[in-house]
Amino acid sequence: MYALVDCNNFYASCERVFNPSLNSKPVVVLSNNDGCVIARSNEAKDLGIPMAAPAYQYQELMEKNDVAVFSANFALYGDMSGRVMDVLSMFCPAMEIYSIDEAFLDFTGFDLHDIEETGRQMKQRVMQWTGIPISVGFAPTRALAKAANRIAKKFPERTGGVYKMETEEQRVKALKWLRVEDVWGIGRRHARRLTEMNIRTAYDFTQLSDRWVRDVMTVTGLRLKHDLEGKPTIQNEDVSDKKSIATTRTFEKNYTDFNLIKERIACFAVSCGEKLRRQRSCCNALMVFLYTNGFREDQPQYKQNIVIKLPFATNSSMELVHFATAALESIYRQGYGYKKAGVIVMDFTPEANQQLTLFESRNVKHVSLMKTVDNINRSYGMQKIRLAVQDPGRVWKMKQERLSPRYTTNINDILIVDAD
């Protein structure tokens, strides 16, 4: 038996934990640079504010209905997610964190336990210890657990936020209720094709032949079909190192000055280096890209990227900055206002197993230096030690006009209680 635990309206719920006056009021959270809606409370959904809606298009509606609008506070959300996951891990040792607000728990071997009661205990403890409401769905497979969770969340009055799917009758009824475009693992392209074939529900999808599903949706689609049929096929994924690492940002305004863009690229390269060292890898290639604002048709457009093969494998921030800025120089063009840029490192090899080259190799002094820098930054805060090319001010420059305090990660933002 699998459980899928999902935090309800997670970002909005995090804001409500530290500001209870927001309870029962519409809340939305905006993306980086306060661009689009990325989270909504149920009250905001009822107002007709769609996901990914450009904030400026709904500004009048939000002001009229006194919607609480927040910039994305990922430091707060990440910390609250860690707290929720710590609580869930107390109930089941086999847990896979699927996203910042979701986790799969494998309850195989818990046959003598009352699983639904365990779900209610999880819900109660997470709420008591973190203030975050959750929904819990139990089923024999991961795909069905996703569907069970959707039922638990959709009908809280009947389920109490916990639903267990165990009989064939429950499975069929749930799949006939679940629209095909809402099935976990079916993307928009496949959903559109299935709808054109009059495949409207998850149950309709399971009635297709295995051969057709495999031919059209590959073995991944076939595994999903079997999972929906109640045959455990999609297993918990082993945690593995990433095959590429990207650090990209949309700027808070158009950048035209090369030195400003160079500073941003340097910061992105430093971030990639930190992530490489964290998983004990080195990269052999990197890509730098630079885009103008494609939504501004009144401005000249330019987009370009370049992939360069490094002369040696490295995870040194200093060496990555050197190569990244050289790549930037080759694609930068004057006369454009740039809105987005990024660095992607790829072609990894283990840090402890490097192939020596005849003419060039990494600076071995950087190994101990980077280790010391990482230790200091972990102990005293992000980017306490930086390269000279980096801005001595903020690490990321984003428009965040509605940012809430970092209640749990910054001592200066901790709640102050008036005891009078």
PDB file of N, CA and C in Angstrom, residues 8-62:
ATOM      1  N   ASN A   8      -1.753  21.073   1.241  1.00  0.00           N
ATOM      2  CA  ASN A   8      -2.820  21.829   0.596  1.00  0.00           C
ATOM      3  C   ASN A   8      -2.403  23.279   0.380  1.00  0.00           C
ATOM      4  N   ASN A   9      -2.449  23.714  -0.890  1.00  0.00           N
ATOM      5  CA  ASN A   9      -2.123  25.118  -1.220  1.00  0.00           C
ATOM      6  C   ASN A   9      -0.862  25.555  -0.473  1.00  0.00           C
ATOM      7  N   PHE A  10       0.220  24.820  -0.692  1.00  0.00           N
ATOM      8  CA  PHE A  10       1.382  24.878   0.203  1.00  0.00           C
ATOM      9  C   PHE A  10       1.935  26.284   0.410  1.00  0.00           C
ATOM     10  N   TYR A  11       2.229  26.996  -0.667  1.00  0.00           N
ATOM     11  CA  TYR A  11       2.836  28.324  -0.500  1.00  0.00           C
ATOM     12  C   TYR A  11       1.909  29.262   0.277  1.00  0.00           C
ATOM     13  N   ALA A  12       0.620  29.230  -0.077  1.00  0.00           N
ATOM     14  CA  ALA A  12      -0.343  30.074   0.632  1.00  0.00           C
ATOM     15  C   ALA A  12      -0.463  29.648   2.089  1.00  0.00           C
ATOM     16  N   SER A  13      -0.413  28.343   2.333  1.00  0.00           N
ATOM     17  CA  SER A  13      -0.504  27.838   3.708  1.00  0.00           C
ATOM     18  C   SER A  13       0.693  28.276   4.538  1.00  0.00           C
ATOM     19  N   CYS A  14       1.884  28.303   3.930  1.00  0.00           N
ATOM     20  CA  CYS A  14       3.073  28.775   4.648  1.00  0.00           C
ATOM     21  C   CYS A  14       2.898  30.224   5.092  1.00  0.00           C
ATOM     22  N   GLU A  15       2.344  31.046   4.230  1.00  0.00           N
ATOM     23  CA  GLU A  15       2.120  32.447   4.592  1.00  0.00           C
ATOM     24  C   GLU A  15       1.092  32.556   5.722  1.00  0.00           C
ATOM     25  N   ARG A  16       0.100  31.680   5.723  1.00  0.00           N
ATOM     26  CA  ARG A  16      -0.951  31.730   6.739  1.00  0.00           C
ATOM     27  C   ARG A  16      -0.467  31.269   8.109  1.00  0.00           C
ATOM     28  N   VAL A  17       0.530  30.367   8.129  1.00  0.00           N
ATOM     29  CA  VAL A  17       1.033  29.869   9.408  1.00  0.00           C
ATOM     30  C   VAL A  17       1.497  31.018  10.291  1.00  0.00           C
ATOM     31  N   PHE A  18       2.170  31.993   9.693  1.00  0.00           N
ATOM     32  CA  PHE A  18       2.737  33.087  10.470  1.00  0.00           C
ATOM     33  C   PHE A  18       1.891  34.353  10.423  1.00  0.00           C
ATOM     34  N   ASN A  19       0.765  34.278   9.711  1.00  0.00           N
ATOM     35  CA  ASN A  19      -0.153  35.415   9.646  1.00  0.00           C
ATOM     36  C   ASN A  19      -1.579  34.870   9.626  1.00  0.00           C
ATOM     37  N   PRO A  20      -2.081  34.426  10.784  1.00  0.00           N
ATOM     38  CA  PRO A  20      -3.409  33.784  10.845  1.00  0.00           C
ATOM     39  C   PRO A  20      -4.553  34.662  10.352  1.00  0.00           C
ATOM     40  N   SER A  21      -4.333  35.976  10.268  1.00  0.00           N
ATOM     41  CA  SER A  21      -5.397  36.846   9.781  1.00  0.00           C
ATOM     42  C   SER A  21      -5.734  36.555   8.318  1.00  0.00           C
ATOM     43  N   LEU A  22      -4.857  35.806   7.638  1.00  0.00           N
ATOM     44  CA  LEU A  22      -5.104  35.450   6.244  1.00  0.00           C
ATOM     45  C   LEU A  22      -6.022  34.249   6.093  1.00  0.00           C
ATOM     46  N   ASN A  23      -6.303  33.544   7.179  1.00  0.00           N
ATOM     47  CA  ASN A  23      -7.198  32.383   7.105  1.00  0.00           C
ATOM     48  C   ASN A  23      -8.560  32.795   6.570  1.00  0.00           C
ATOM     49  N   SER A  24      -9.062  32.003   5.632  1.00  0.00           N
ATOM     50  CA  SER A  24     -10.372  32.227   4.998  1.00  0.00           C
ATOM     51  C   SER A  24     -10.378  33.424   4.055  1.00  0.00           C
ATOM     52  N   LYS A  25      -9.202  34.020   3.810  1.00  0.00           N
ATOM     53  CA  LYS A  25      -9.102  35.121   2.860  1.00  0.00           C
ATOM     54  C   LYS A  25      -8.344  34.663   1.626  1.00  0.00           C
ATOM     55  N   PRO A  26      -8.623  35.268   0.465  1.00  0.00           N
ATOM     56  CA  PRO A  26      -7.908  34.867  -0.757  1.00  0.00           C
ATOM     57  C   PRO A  26      -6.434  35.255  -0.689  1.00  0.00           C
ATOM     58  N   VAL A  27      -5.564  34.314  -1.056  1.00  0.00           N
ATOM     59  CA  VAL A  27      -4.122  34.526  -1.027  1.00  0.00           C
ATOM     60  C   VAL A  27      -3.528  34.014  -2.330  1.00  0.00           C
ATOM     61  N   VAL A  28      -2.632  34.780  -2.920  1.00  0.00           N
ATOM     62  CA  VAL A  28      -1.890  34.315  -4.092  1.00  0.00           C
ATOM     63  C   VAL A  28      -0.415  34.583  -3.872  1.00  0.00           C
ATOM     64  N   VAL A  29       0.403  33.749  -4.488  1.00  0.00           N
ATOM     65  CA  VAL A  29       1.859  33.905  -4.433  1.00  0.00           C
ATOM     66  C   VAL A  29       2.358  34.051  -5.861  1.00  0.00           C
ATOM     67  N   LEU A  30       3.275  34.997  -6.067  1.00  0.00           N
ATOM     68  CA  LEU A  30       3.776  35.303  -7.398  1.00  0.00           C
ATOM     69  C   LEU A  30       5.141  34.672  -7.640  1.00  0.00           C
ATOM     70  N   SER A  31       5.468  34.481  -8.893  1.00  0.00           N
ATOM     71  CA  SER A  31       6.740  33.886  -9.288  1.00  0.00           C
ATOM     72  C   SER A  31       7.882  34.883  -9.122  1.00  0.00           C
ATOM     73  N   ASN A  32       9.095  34.463  -9.498  1.00  0.00           N
ATOM     74  CA  ASN A  32      10.242  35.356  -9.473  1.00  0.00           C
ATOM     75  C   ASN A  32       9.927  36.633 -10.238  1.00  0.00           C
ATOM     76  N   ASN A  33      10.388  37.753  -9.685  1.00  0.00           N
ATOM     77  CA  ASN A  33      10.134  39.076 -10.262  1.00  0.00           C
ATOM     78  C   ASN A  33       8.649  39.447 -10.262  1.00  0.00           C
ATOM     79  N   ASP A  34       7.876  38.766  -9.407  1.00  0.00           N
ATOM     80  CA  ASP A  34       6.451  39.084  -9.248  1.00  0.00           C
ATOM     81  C   ASP A  34       5.710  39.038 -10.580  1.00  0.00           C
ATOM     82  N   GLY A  35       6.046  38.046 -11.407  1.00  0.00           N
ATOM     83  CA  GLY A  35       5.475  38.002 -12.741  1.00  0.00           C
ATOM     84  C   GLY A  35       4.131  37.302 -12.827  1.00  0.00           C
ATOM     85  N   CYS A  36       4.078  36.018 -12.456  1.00  0.00           N
ATOM     86  CA  CYS A  36       2.865  35.225 -12.646  1.00  0.00           C
ATOM     87  C   CYS A  36       2.423  34.579 -11.344  1.00  0.00           C
ATOM     88  N   VAL A  37       1.172  34.190 -11.302  1.00  0.00           N
ATOM     89  CA  VAL A  37       0.606  33.500 -10.145  1.00  0.00           C
ATOM     90  C   VAL A  37       1.091  32.053 -10.148  1.00  0.00           C
ATOM     91  N   ILE A  38       1.730  31.625  -9.060  1.00  0.00           N
ATOM     92  CA  ILE A  38       2.207  30.241  -8.973  1.00  0.00           C
ATOM     93  C   ILE A  38       1.530  29.464  -7.851  1.00  0.00           C
ATOM     94  N   ALA A  39       0.738  30.141  -7.030  1.00  0.00           N
ATOM     95  CA  ALA A  39       0.010  29.441  -5.963  1.00  0.00           C
ATOM     96  C   ALA A  39      -1.214  30.267  -5.594  1.00  0.00           C
ATOM     97  N   ARG A  40      -2.312  29.551  -5.273  1.00  0.00           N
ATOM     98  CA  ARG A  40      -3.562  30.229  -4.913  1.00  0.00           C
ATOM     99  C   ARG A  40      -4.237  29.479  -3.779  1.00  0.00           C
ATOM    100  N   SER A  41      -4.826  30.215  -2.879  1.00  0.00           N
ATOM    101  CA  SER A  41      -5.688  29.578  -1.891  1.00  0.00           C
ATOM    102  C   SER A  41      -7.014  29.234  -2.565  1.00  0.00           C
ATOM    103  N   ASN A  42      -7.819  28.408  -1.907  1.00  0.00           N
ATOM    104  CA  ASN A  42      -9.115  28.047  -2.492  1.00  0.00           C
ATOM    105  C   ASN A  42      -9.980  29.268  -2.742  1.00  0.00           C
ATOM    106  N   GLU A  43      -9.880  30.250  -1.846  1.00  0.00           N
ATOM    107  CA  GLU A  43     -10.681  31.472  -2.007  1.00  0.00           C
ATOM    108  C   GLU A  43     -10.266  32.237  -3.262  1.00  0.00           C
ATOM    109  N   ALA A  44      -8.952  32.245  -3.553  1.00  0.00           N
ATOM    110  CA  ALA A  44      -8.462  32.917  -4.760  1.00  0.00           C
ATOM    111  C   ALA A  44      -8.905  32.166  -6.011  1.00  0.00           C
ATOM    112  N   LYS A  45      -8.919  30.839  -5.929  1.00  0.00           N
ATOM    113  CA  LYS A  45      -9.399  30.041  -7.063  1.00  0.00           C
ATOM    114  C   LYS A  45     -10.862  30.355  -7.350  1.00  0.00           C
ATOM    115  N   ASP A  46     -11.658  30.495  -6.290  1.00  0.00           N
ATOM    116  CA  ASP A  46     -13.076  30.781  -6.457  1.00  0.00           C
ATOM    117  C   ASP A  46     -13.319  32.134  -7.120  1.00  0.00           C
ATOM    118  N   LEU A  47     -12.360  33.043  -7.006  1.00  0.00           N
ATOM    119  CA  LEU A  47     -12.480  34.348  -7.655  1.00  0.00           C
ATOM    120  C   LEU A  47     -12.189  34.276  -9.144  1.00  0.00           C
ATOM    121  N   GLY A  48     -11.684  33.122  -9.605  1.00  0.00           N
ATOM    122  CA  GLY A  48     -11.388  32.961 -11.021  1.00  0.00           C
ATOM    123  C   GLY A  48      -9.976  33.344 -11.405  1.00  0.00           C
ATOM    124  N   ILE A  49      -9.073  33.418 -10.437  1.00  0.00           N
ATOM    125  CA  ILE A  49      -7.674  33.727 -10.740  1.00  0.00           C
ATOM    126  C   ILE A  49      -6.995  32.428 -11.155  1.00  0.00           C
ATOM    127  N   PRO A  50      -6.580  32.308 -12.407  1.00  0.00           N
ATOM    128  CA  PRO A  50      -6.006  31.037 -12.871  1.00  0.00           C
ATOM    129  C   PRO A  50      -4.524  30.900 -12.522  1.00  0.00           C
ATOM    130  N   MET A  51      -4.062  29.669 -12.515  1.00  0.00           N
ATOM    131  CA  MET A  51      -2.638  29.407 -12.326  1.00  0.00           C
ATOM    132  C   MET A  51      -1.863  29.948 -13.528  1.00  0.00           C
ATOM    133  N   ALA A  52      -0.682  30.511 -13.249  1.00  0.00           N
ATOM    134  CA  ALA A  52       0.225  31.066 -14.265  1.00  0.00           C
ATOM    135  C   ALA A  52      -0.308  32.354 -14.883  1.00  0.00           C
ATOM    136  N   ALA A  53      -1.334  32.944 -14.271  1.00  0.00           N
ATOM    137  CA  ALA A  53      -1.881  34.187 -14.797  1.00  0.00           C
ATOM    138  C   ALA A  53      -0.890  35.330 -14.595  1.00  0.00           C
ATOM    139  N   PRO A  54      -0.623  36.155 -15.606  1.00  0.00           N
ATOM    140  CA  PRO A  54       0.210  37.343 -15.414  1.00  0.00           C
ATOM    141  C   PRO A  54      -0.413  38.242 -14.353  1.00  0.00           C
ATOM    142  N   ALA A  55       0.363  38.621 -13.368  1.00  0.00           N
ATOM    143  CA  ALA A  55      -0.177  39.349 -12.218  1.00  0.00           C
ATOM    144  C   ALA A  55      -0.828  40.661 -12.632  1.00  0.00           C
ATOM    145  N   TYR A  56      -0.241  41.362 -13.602  1.00  0.00           N
ATOM    146  CA  TYR A  56      -0.764  42.677 -13.967  1.00  0.00           C
ATOM    147  C   TYR A  56      -2.158  42.583 -14.588  1.00  0.00           C
ATOM    148  N   GLN A  57      -2.473  41.452 -15.225  1.00  0.00           N
ATOM    149  CA  GLN A  57      -3.780  41.305 -15.848  1.00  0.00           C
ATOM    150  C   GLN A  57      -4.899  41.139 -14.826  1.00  0.00           C
ATOM    151  N   TYR A  58      -4.557  40.693 -13.619  1.00  0.00           N
ATOM    152  CA  TYR A  58      -5.572  40.456 -12.589  1.00  0.00           C
ATOM    153  C   TYR A  58      -5.405  41.396 -11.398  1.00  0.00           C
ATOM    154  N   GLN A  59      -4.606  42.436 -11.583  1.00  0.00           N
ATOM    155  CA  GLN A  59      -4.355  43.358 -10.483  1.00  0.00           C
ATOM    156  C   GLN A  59      -5.640  44.037 -10.008  1.00  0.00           C
ATOM    157  N   GLU A  60      -6.476  44.482 -10.941  1.00  0.00           N
ATOM    158  CA  GLU A  60      -7.726  45.147 -10.570  1.00  0.00           C
ATOM    159  C   GLU A  60      -8.646  44.199  -9.812  1.00  0.00           C
ATOM    160  N   LEU A  61      -8.756  42.947 -10.283  1.00  0.00           N
ATOM    161  CA  LEU A  61      -9.600  41.954  -9.604  1.00  0.00           C
ATOM    162  C   LEU A  61      -9.082  41.681  -8.195  1.00  0.00           C
ATOM    163  N   MET A  62      -7.763  41.585  -8.046  1.00  0.00           N
ATOM    164  CA  MET A  62      -7.188  41.279  -6.741  1.00  0.00           C
ATOM    165  C   MET A  62      -7.363  42.445  -5.774  1.00  0.00           C
TER     166      MET A  62
END
